Each structure stands twice: as C-alpha cells, then as structure tokens.
Coordinates of C-alpha atoms in Angstrom, one line a residue:
X1 CA 119.9 124.0 67.9
X2 CA 118.8 121.5 65.2
X3 CA 121.1 120.8 62.3
X4 CA 119.3 120.3 59.0
X5 CA 122.3 119.8 56.6
X6 CA 126.0 120.2 56.9
X7 CA 125.8 124.0 57.0
X8 CA 122.2 124.8 57.7
X9 CA 120.7 125.0 61.2
X10 CA 117.3 125.6 62.6
X11 CA 117.1 128.4 65.2
X12 CA 113.3 129.0 65.4
X13 CA 111.0 129.0 68.4
X14 CA 107.6 127.7 69.5
X15 CA 104.7 129.8 70.6
X16 CA 102.4 127.6 72.8
X17 CA 100.6 130.6 74.5
X18 CA 98.9 132.4 71.6
X19 CA 95.3 131.4 71.1
X20 CA 94.5 133.3 67.9
X21 CA 96.9 133.7 65.0
X22 CA 96.7 137.2 63.6
X23 CA 94.0 137.7 66.2
X24 CA 91.7 135.6 64.0
X25 CA 92.6 131.9 63.6
X26 CA 92.5 129.4 66.5
X27 CA 95.8 127.8 67.5
X28 CA 94.7 124.7 69.5
X29 CA 98.3 123.4 69.4
X30 CA 100.3 126.7 69.1
X31 CA 102.5 127.8 66.2
X32 CA 106.2 127.8 65.4
X33 CA 108.2 130.8 64.1
X34 CA 111.0 129.3 62.1
X35 CA 114.3 130.9 61.3
X36 CA 117.5 129.3 59.9
X37 CA 121.3 129.9 59.8
X38 CA 123.5 129.1 56.8
X39 CA 127.0 128.9 58.0
X40 CA 129.8 129.1 55.5
X41 CA 132.7 131.6 55.0
X42 CA 130.0 134.1 55.6
X43 CA 126.9 133.6 57.8
X44 CA 123.3 134.3 56.7
X45 CA 120.3 134.3 59.0
X46 CA 117.1 133.5 57.1
X47 CA 114.2 135.3 58.6
X48 CA 113.7 136.1 62.3
X49 CA 110.9 135.5 64.8
X50 CA 108.2 137.5 66.6
X51 CA 109.8 140.0 68.9
X52 CA 108.3 138.5 72.2
X53 CA 110.6 135.5 71.5
X54 CA 113.8 137.3 70.7
X55 CA 115.8 136.2 73.7
X56 CA 115.3 132.4 73.2
X57 CA 115.9 133.0 69.5
X58 CA 119.2 134.8 70.3
X59 CA 120.2 131.9 72.5
X60 CA 119.5 129.5 69.6
X61 CA 121.7 131.6 67.3
X62 CA 124.5 131.7 69.8
X63 CA 124.3 128.0 70.4
X64 CA 125.4 127.6 66.7
X65 CA 127.7 130.6 66.3
X66 CA 129.1 131.4 69.7
X67 CA 130.6 134.9 69.4
X68 CA 130.9 134.7 65.6
X69 CA 129.0 137.6 63.9
X70 CA 126.2 137.3 61.4
X71 CA 127.0 138.9 58.0
X72 CA 123.5 138.9 56.5
X73 CA 119.8 138.5 57.5
X74 CA 117.5 137.6 54.7
X75 CA 113.9 138.9 55.0
X76 CA 111.7 136.8 52.9
X77 CA 108.5 138.3 54.3
X78 CA 107.8 141.4 56.3
X79 CA 104.9 140.2 58.6
X80 CA 106.0 140.9 62.1
X81 CA 105.9 137.3 63.2
X82 CA 109.0 136.9 61.0
X83 CA 110.5 140.4 60.8
X84 CA 109.7 141.5 64.4
X85 CA 113.2 140.9 65.8
X86 CA 115.1 143.0 63.1
X87 CA 115.6 146.1 65.2
X88 CA 116.8 144.1 68.2
X89 CA 119.0 141.9 66.1
X90 CA 120.7 145.0 64.7
X91 CA 121.5 146.0 68.3
X92 CA 123.3 142.7 69.0
X93 CA 124.8 142.4 65.6
X94 CA 125.4 146.0 64.5
X95 CA 127.4 145.1 61.4
X96 CA 124.6 142.9 60.0
X97 CA 123.4 143.7 56.5
X98 CA 119.7 143.3 55.8
X99 CA 118.8 141.6 52.5
X100 CA 115.4 142.2 50.8
X101 CA 113.7 143.7 47.8
X102 CA 112.5 147.2 47.2
X103 CA 109.1 146.5 48.6
X104 CA 110.7 144.9 51.6
X105 CA 112.6 148.1 52.5
X106 CA 109.5 150.3 51.9
X107 CA 107.7 148.3 54.6
X108 CA 110.8 148.0 56.9
X109 CA 111.1 151.8 57.1
X110 CA 107.5 152.0 58.2
X111 CA 107.5 149.1 60.7
X112 CA 110.9 149.5 62.3
X113 CA 112.5 152.7 60.9
X114 CA 115.4 150.8 59.6
X115 CA 116.9 152.6 56.6
X116 CA 120.6 151.8 56.6
X117 CA 122.7 148.7 56.2
X118 CA 120.4 147.4 53.5
X119 CA 121.2 145.3 50.4
X120 CA 118.5 145.2 47.8
X121 CA 118.1 142.1 45.6
X122 CA 116.0 141.6 42.5
X123 CA 114.5 138.4 41.0
X124 CA 117.3 136.0 40.0
X125 CA 120.0 137.8 42.0
X126 CA 122.5 135.7 44.1
X127 CA 124.9 136.3 47.0
X128 CA 127.9 134.0 47.6
X129 CA 128.6 132.9 51.1
X130 CA 131.6 130.7 50.2
X131 CA 131.0 127.3 48.9
X132 CA 127.3 128.0 49.1
X133 CA 125.3 130.8 47.5
X134 CA 121.8 132.3 48.2
X135 CA 119.6 132.8 45.2
X136 CA 116.5 135.0 45.4
X137 CA 113.2 134.5 43.6
X138 CA 110.5 137.1 44.0
X139 CA 107.0 135.7 44.7
X140 CA 104.8 138.8 45.1
X141 CA 101.4 138.4 46.7
X142 CA 102.2 135.0 48.2
X143 CA 100.7 136.5 50.2
X144 CA 102.1 140.1 50.7
X145 CA 103.5 142.2 47.9
X146 CA 107.1 141.9 49.1
X147 CA 107.3 138.2 49.5
X148 CA 110.2 136.2 48.1
X149 CA 111.9 132.9 48.6
X150 CA 115.6 132.1 48.9
X151 CA 117.3 129.0 47.4
X152 CA 120.5 127.6 48.8
X153 CA 121.6 124.7 46.7
X154 CA 118.7 122.2 47.0
X155 CA 117.2 123.8 50.1
X156 CA 114.3 126.3 49.7
X157 CA 113.7 128.9 52.4
X158 CA 110.0 129.5 51.4
X159 CA 108.8 132.1 53.8
X160 CA 105.1 131.6 54.6
X161 CA 104.6 129.3 51.6
X162 CA 104.2 125.6 52.5
X163 CA 103.6 126.5 56.2
X164 CA 101.0 125.3 58.7
X165 CA 99.7 125.9 62.1
X166 CA 101.0 123.9 65.1
X167 CA 104.0 124.1 67.3
X168 CA 106.9 121.6 66.7
X169 CA 107.1 119.0 69.5
X170 CA 110.8 118.2 69.6
X171 CA 111.5 117.1 66.0
X172 CA 112.0 119.7 63.3
X173 CA 112.2 117.6 60.1
X174 CA 109.1 115.7 58.8
X175 CA 110.7 112.3 58.6
X176 CA 111.4 112.4 62.4
X177 CA 107.8 113.0 63.4
X178 CA 104.2 111.9 62.9
X179 CA 102.9 114.5 60.4
X180 CA 99.2 113.4 60.4
X181 CA 98.1 116.4 62.4
X182 CA 99.8 118.9 60.1
X183 CA 98.0 118.0 56.8
X184 CA 94.6 119.4 58.0
X185 CA 96.4 122.3 59.6
X186 CA 98.3 123.1 56.3
X187 CA 95.0 123.2 54.5
X188 CA 93.4 125.4 57.2
X189 CA 96.5 127.7 57.1
X190 CA 96.5 128.0 53.3
X191 CA 92.7 128.5 52.9
X192 CA 92.5 131.2 55.5
X193 CA 95.8 133.0 55.1
X194 CA 97.0 132.5 51.5
X195 CA 93.7 131.3 50.0
X196 CA 92.7 134.5 48.1
X197 CA 96.0 134.5 46.2
X198 CA 95.7 131.3 44.0
X199 CA 97.0 133.0 40.9
X200 CA 100.1 134.4 42.5
X201 CA 100.7 131.0 44.1
X202 CA 100.5 129.3 40.7
X203 CA 103.0 131.8 39.3
X204 CA 105.4 131.1 42.1
X205 CA 105.1 127.4 41.6
X206 CA 105.9 127.8 37.9
X207 CA 109.0 129.9 38.8
X208 CA 110.2 127.0 41.0
X209 CA 109.2 124.2 38.7
X210 CA 112.1 121.9 37.8
X211 CA 114.2 123.1 40.7
X212 CA 115.5 120.0 42.6
X213 CA 114.7 120.3 46.3
X214 CA 115.8 118.2 49.2
X215 CA 114.4 120.5 51.9
X216 CA 111.7 123.1 52.1
X217 CA 112.2 125.3 55.1
X218 CA 109.0 127.2 55.8
X219 CA 108.5 129.9 58.5
X220 CA 105.7 127.8 60.2
X221 CA 105.5 124.1 60.8
X222 CA 107.9 121.3 59.9
X223 CA 110.9 121.3 57.6
X224 CA 109.8 119.3 54.7
X225 CA 112.0 116.6 53.3
X226 CA 110.3 113.2 53.1
X227 CA 107.0 114.8 52.0
X228 CA 108.1 117.5 49.6
X229 CA 106.1 116.1 46.7
X230 CA 102.9 115.9 48.8
X231 CA 103.4 119.4 50.1
X232 CA 103.9 121.0 46.7
X233 CA 101.0 119.0 45.3
X234 CA 98.8 120.2 48.1
X235 CA 99.6 123.9 47.3
X236 CA 99.1 123.2 43.6
X237 CA 95.7 121.7 44.2
X238 CA 94.5 124.4 46.6
X239 CA 95.8 127.3 44.5
X240 CA 93.8 125.9 41.5
X241 CA 90.7 125.7 43.7
X242 CA 90.3 122.0 42.9
X243 CA 88.0 120.2 45.1
X244 CA 86.7 116.7 46.1
X245 CA 83.1 115.7 45.3
X246 CA 81.9 116.3 48.9
X247 CA 79.4 118.6 50.6
X248 CA 79.7 121.2 53.3
X249 CA 76.5 122.1 55.0
X250 CA 76.6 125.3 57.2
X251 CA 73.7 126.5 59.1
X252 CA 72.8 129.0 61.7
X253 CA 70.0 128.2 64.2
X254 CA 68.4 129.9 67.2
X255 CA 65.7 127.4 68.3
X256 CA 66.5 124.3 66.2
X257 CA 64.2 124.7 63.2
X258 CA 66.9 125.6 60.7
X259 CA 69.1 122.9 62.2
X260 CA 66.4 120.3 61.6
X261 CA 66.2 121.4 58.0
X262 CA 70.0 120.9 57.6
X263 CA 69.7 117.4 58.9
X264 CA 67.0 116.6 56.4
X265 CA 69.1 117.9 53.5
X266 CA 72.2 116.0 54.8
X267 CA 70.3 112.7 55.0
X268 CA 68.9 113.1 51.5
X269 CA 72.3 113.9 50.0
X270 CA 73.8 110.9 51.8
X271 CA 71.0 108.5 50.6
X272 CA 71.6 109.9 47.1
X273 CA 75.3 108.7 47.3
X274 CA 77.3 111.6 48.7
X275 CA 79.9 110.0 51.1
X276 CA 81.9 113.1 52.1
X277 CA 79.5 115.4 54.1
X278 CA 80.5 117.8 56.8
X279 CA 78.1 119.9 58.9
X280 CA 78.9 123.0 60.7
X281 CA 76.9 125.2 63.1
X282 CA 78.3 128.6 62.2
X283 CA 77.8 129.9 65.8
X284 CA 79.7 126.9 67.2
X285 CA 82.5 126.1 64.8
X286 CA 85.2 128.7 64.1
X287 CA 84.8 129.9 60.6
X288 CA 88.5 129.0 59.8
X289 CA 87.5 125.3 59.8
X290 CA 84.5 125.9 57.6
X291 CA 86.6 127.9 55.1
X292 CA 89.1 125.0 55.1
X293 CA 86.3 122.6 54.2
X294 CA 84.9 124.9 51.5
X295 CA 88.3 124.7 49.9
X296 CA 88.2 120.9 50.2
X297 CA 84.8 120.1 48.9
X298 CA 82.9 121.1 45.8
X299 CA 79.4 121.5 47.2
X300 CA 78.2 124.0 49.7
X301 CA 74.7 124.4 51.2
X302 CA 74.0 127.2 53.6
X303 CA 71.0 128.0 55.7
X304 CA 70.0 130.5 58.4
X305 CA 67.1 132.2 60.0
X306 CA 66.0 135.8 59.4
X307 CA 67.2 138.0 62.2
X308 CA 66.3 141.6 62.8
X309 CA 64.8 141.7 59.3
X310 CA 68.2 140.6 57.8
X311 CA 70.4 137.6 57.6
X312 CA 71.5 135.8 60.9
X313 CA 74.7 137.5 61.9
X314 CA 77.1 134.6 61.9
X315 CA 76.0 133.4 58.5
X316 CA 76.4 137.0 57.1
X317 CA 79.9 137.1 58.5
X318 CA 80.8 133.7 57.0
X319 CA 79.5 134.6 53.6
X320 CA 81.5 137.8 53.8
X321 CA 84.6 135.8 54.7
X322 CA 84.0 133.4 51.8
X323 CA 83.6 136.2 49.3
X324 CA 86.9 137.6 50.3
X325 CA 88.7 134.3 49.5
X326 CA 87.8 134.4 45.9
X327 CA 87.2 130.5 45.8
X328 CA 86.2 129.4 42.4
X329 CA 84.2 126.6 40.9
X330 CA 81.8 125.7 43.8
X331 CA 78.2 124.6 43.8
X332 CA 75.8 126.4 46.1
X333 CA 72.4 125.6 47.5
X334 CA 70.6 127.5 50.3
X335 CA 67.6 127.6 52.6
X336 CA 66.3 129.7 55.3
X337 CA 63.6 130.2 58.0
X338 CA 61.7 133.0 59.5
X339 CA 59.1 133.6 62.2
X340 CA 57.2 136.6 60.9
X341 CA 59.3 138.4 58.2
X342 CA 61.1 136.6 55.4
X343 CA 64.6 137.9 54.5
X344 CA 67.3 135.2 55.0
X345 CA 66.8 133.4 51.7
X346 CA 66.8 136.6 49.7
X347 CA 69.9 137.8 51.5
X348 CA 71.8 134.6 50.7
X349 CA 70.8 134.8 47.1
X350 CA 72.1 138.4 47.0
X351 CA 75.4 137.3 48.4
X352 CA 75.8 134.7 45.7
X353 CA 74.6 137.0 42.9
X354 CA 76.8 139.9 43.8
X355 CA 79.9 138.4 45.5
X356 CA 80.3 134.6 45.6
X357 CA 79.1 133.9 42.1
X358 CA 78.9 130.1 42.7
X359 CA 76.8 127.9 40.5
X360 CA 73.3 127.7 42.0
X361 CA 72.0 124.2 42.6
X362 CA 68.4 123.1 43.3
X363 CA 65.6 125.3 44.6
X364 CA 66.1 127.4 47.7
X365 CA 63.8 126.4 50.5
X366 CA 62.0 129.0 52.7
X367 CA 60.6 127.7 56.0
X368 CA 58.0 129.7 57.9
X369 CA 58.3 128.9 61.6
X370 CA 59.0 125.2 61.3
X371 CA 59.1 122.3 58.8
X372 CA 55.9 121.2 57.2
X373 CA 55.5 118.2 55.0
X374 CA 55.9 120.5 52.0
X375 CA 59.1 122.1 53.1
X376 CA 60.4 118.8 54.4
X377 CA 60.1 117.4 50.8
X378 CA 61.7 120.6 49.5
X379 CA 64.7 120.1 51.7
X380 CA 65.0 116.5 50.6
X381 CA 64.9 117.7 47.0
X382 CA 67.7 120.2 47.6
X383 CA 69.9 117.5 49.1
X384 CA 69.2 115.2 46.1
X385 CA 69.9 118.0 43.6
X386 CA 73.3 118.7 45.1
X387 CA 74.1 115.0 45.2
X388 CA 73.2 114.7 41.5
X389 CA 75.4 117.6 40.7
X390 CA 78.4 116.3 42.7
X391 CA 78.1 112.8 41.4

C-alpha cells in the first residue's frame, strides 16, 4: 500500500514477466497496472488491473480497507489490462456499483457479461463520497471510444493518458524516483498506442485546461506530481505532431549494399549540419522504437532492397505501421537497391503518394547491385537535401 494523499491510495501491481505489451510492443523493464482507492465516507476504487494479478491486487486493497466494503469502482477505460478484474471484484464485493459511461457499459456486457449494478455518468457529472467528490470528464478516442478521466479535487485519474512503459521499482510518485528512464518510454508509449489520435488528445487537453492539478494518476507508470508540467507539455507536443530538426534513417539490408548507402546519406547529412541523426536497421530494431523516433524528429529517409519483385518485407511493414499513425508534417526521402528487377524505390513512392503523404525531399536514389561513383554522389545529394530542408 502506498499513500498518495490523505485519502488516496495506490493499490496497483507490477508485471515484470510480460515481454510484449498488447502482444506487440517490447517491455524490457515490464509495466505497471495502476489502480487507486479514494477513501472517504464512501469508498471508490479507480480502475482495476489485469486479471492475472487479481490476488495481489486484492491484497493491496485489503491492506488499506481491511474488511470495509467498496461502494464504487470507476472504469475510466475498458481495455482488459484495466478492466479485467471487474467480474472477480464483483464476487468479492457483491454490493459494489460500477461507474462508467454508456459506451463503457456496451463494452462491459460484451467482455464480462456484467449488466447489473451499473451507474452511468455523463460528461460533467459528479458523485459525492463525503468531503471529496468524483467529477467525470469524457475523453473519447484517447484512445478508445469510451475513455474518460476522473477528477477528485486536484488529483486527476487519467486512465491511459500520461502513461508509459516500465514497472515501478519501489517508489510510486515521481519525486521519489529517478525518472530519466520514463521520458523515452512515455514517448514510445504515446507514439505507438495513442499516437493516431492527436486530435482527440488535443480536445481532451482543452477540456482540462485551467484545472489545477497536484497529482496525475495514470494507469501505467509513475504518479506524476513534481513533473506535471513536463508531462502535459509532452502530450501537447506529441499530439500536435511537433518535431525536432533531426533525421531518422531506416533501412533494410540483406547483404550490406543498402546499409552502405544509408551510411553515405547519414555522413552527408551530418557534414551539412544535422546533429540529431538516428539510424535503424528495420530487421534488427523493433519498430516501436523507430515509430517513437519518427514522432520525435522532422526528417525521415527510408531505403530497402527489392525482394520477390516487391518491397523488402520489414520496410513494407514499417511503412504500413507509420501510415496507420497519421503522423503529420514530416519530410521524406528514399532510396533502394536491386539485383535484377527494380521495384523498391517505386513501392516506397507509392506508399508516400497514397498513404503517408509526407513532403518529398531530394531525388530518390536507385542502386543496381552496389554503389557506383554516380549513385554514391546521389546518396550524398539526398543527405544534403534533407539537411537543407531541416536546417
């Protein structure tokens, strides 16, 4: 049990065993499933945890409440890593009333067949617990249609918003830990999970603008107190698709020829003044880290070989993933190689024309078999063109 304020307690758990979040995103340092108790004349539980962790979750609750019953459980978000314990919770607390919005309950019936003991709230509604009240703000599509946040005085229970990957190592509140690790993981979490929904995030931030906050209690990662301004500013920047003047170079390679071209491009961009350059082999680096960096930097250059008369598979997958994120305002250059049938350069161009719609920079470079003096110079020109655009 960790006390956050006089009447608010952390009762979440850590998952240090899962390797892929949602079966997709690497968790090198695990993840937390955060839940909270507000203890007043009435008791409200804010969110639950993934069902596999129900028993330690229940122990955390009982450490705070003993045999006292829970009056309400607020469901800010219906993804099973937060709502998965609802059916079991109802067995241990049969009188508990479940609070959510209409879309919450539509999903709840499908996931858990829970259709009774529900209390629907709308945007702006509140429920009194005693001296404290819970106030509800609907934030649809951040990042599911039913998402909402709950205010209790100057504490915001934010659901998945303002969350990040990484288990909590003892401390719960940001001021009691070294948060360096969490900043990159917040950006990776946002870009891969919430990233498509920049406009709804902006709408949610506007709804909460001017609300004084002492604590932001997310469902993943630290409780934010000391760094609230930085956390909100990070979400504001990412949801506007703002980026630093840096360059991401992603390449696929089978025998090293495309990789050598990427190195030439990177060196030329560096010599032209670009300081922030990151390079990723799409077959080696998990795409979640690449997507994070594309959110971070303004310039992107991609290159890959032709494979089976099409685009190298991992590059095709990456471009598909990027197209689904709806990232705006990026610059794109591209290059490709082939042994006997040229296709990669044309396929990348097609991705940009039909899906990505980034601003094209420089002339695409097409390399037959290996670099020649001519294509070497073209790669240098592509790197310089991107540098000029960025700077």
